[in-house]
Amino acid sequence: AFARAYNLKTHMATHDPNRLKPHVCPHRSCGRSFSRKHDLGRHLVSIHRDEPEVTSIGVEKGQRGWCDSCGKGYVGRAPECACHDIK
């Protein structure tokens, strides 16, 4: 159930096969595209996590990586995850 009609309308738009998908996966062999940037980010972390990162977002500048302990994706310096405090 949706509390507002707008939320239902927005949700239904995600099922429209003709909607724009401007956020394209940077992996050359993939070809997937997404209407929301958030969905592209989730795709990169869940699908391309273990693939070579040469075409991933931010890698050209050495900014993208994944935590070896918890698997969390990050851009920039390694995150300060709670898993890093475990000894």
PDB file of C-alpha atoms in Angstrom, residues 22-50:
ATOM      1  CA  PRO A  22      20.621   7.303 -18.526  1.00  0.00           C
ATOM      2  CA  HIS A  23      22.883   5.582 -15.961  1.00  0.00           C
ATOM      3  CA  VAL A  24      24.907   3.050 -17.982  1.00  0.00           C
ATOM      4  CA  CYS A  25      27.147   0.388 -16.453  1.00  0.00           C
ATOM      5  CA  PRO A  26      30.768   1.309 -17.245  1.00  0.00           C
ATOM      6  CA  HIS A  27      31.816  -2.319 -17.733  1.00  0.00           C
ATOM      7  CA  ARG A  28      32.108  -2.785 -21.482  1.00  0.00           C
ATOM      8  CA  SER A  29      30.801  -6.350 -21.513  1.00  0.00           C
ATOM      9  CA  CYS A  30      27.693  -5.613 -19.429  1.00  0.00           C
ATOM     10  CA  GLY A  31      25.416  -3.300 -21.376  1.00  0.00           C
ATOM     11  CA  ARG A  32      22.956  -2.724 -18.498  1.00  0.00           C
ATOM     12  CA  SER A  33      21.485   0.703 -17.838  1.00  0.00           C
ATOM     13  CA  PHE A  34      19.368   2.089 -15.023  1.00  0.00           C
ATOM     14  CA  SER A  35      16.897   4.905 -14.544  1.00  0.00           C
ATOM     15  CA  ARG A  36      18.261   5.736 -11.078  1.00  0.00           C
ATOM     16  CA  LYS A  37      21.907   6.337 -10.133  1.00  0.00           C
ATOM     17  CA  HIS A  38      21.351   4.436  -6.891  1.00  0.00           C
ATOM     18  CA  ASP A  39      20.388   1.310  -8.849  1.00  0.00           C
ATOM     19  CA  LEU A  40      23.575   1.537 -10.933  1.00  0.00           C
ATOM     20  CA  GLY A  41      25.642   1.784  -7.731  1.00  0.00           C
ATOM     21  CA  ARG A  42      23.938  -1.281  -6.268  1.00  0.00           C
ATOM     22  CA  HIS A  43      24.536  -3.140  -9.556  1.00  0.00           C
ATOM     23  CA  LEU A  44      28.253  -2.302  -9.522  1.00  0.00           C
ATOM     24  CA  VAL A  45      28.720  -3.506  -5.955  1.00  0.00           C
ATOM     25  CA  SER A  46      26.653  -6.674  -6.299  1.00  0.00           C
ATOM     26  CA  ILE A  47      27.464  -7.789  -9.863  1.00  0.00           C
ATOM     27  CA  HIS A  48      30.884  -6.387 -10.754  1.00  0.00           C
ATOM     28  CA  ARG A  49      32.505  -6.441  -7.320  1.00  0.00           C
ATOM     29  CA  ASP A  50      34.992  -9.203  -8.123  1.00  0.00           C
TER      30      ASP A  50
END
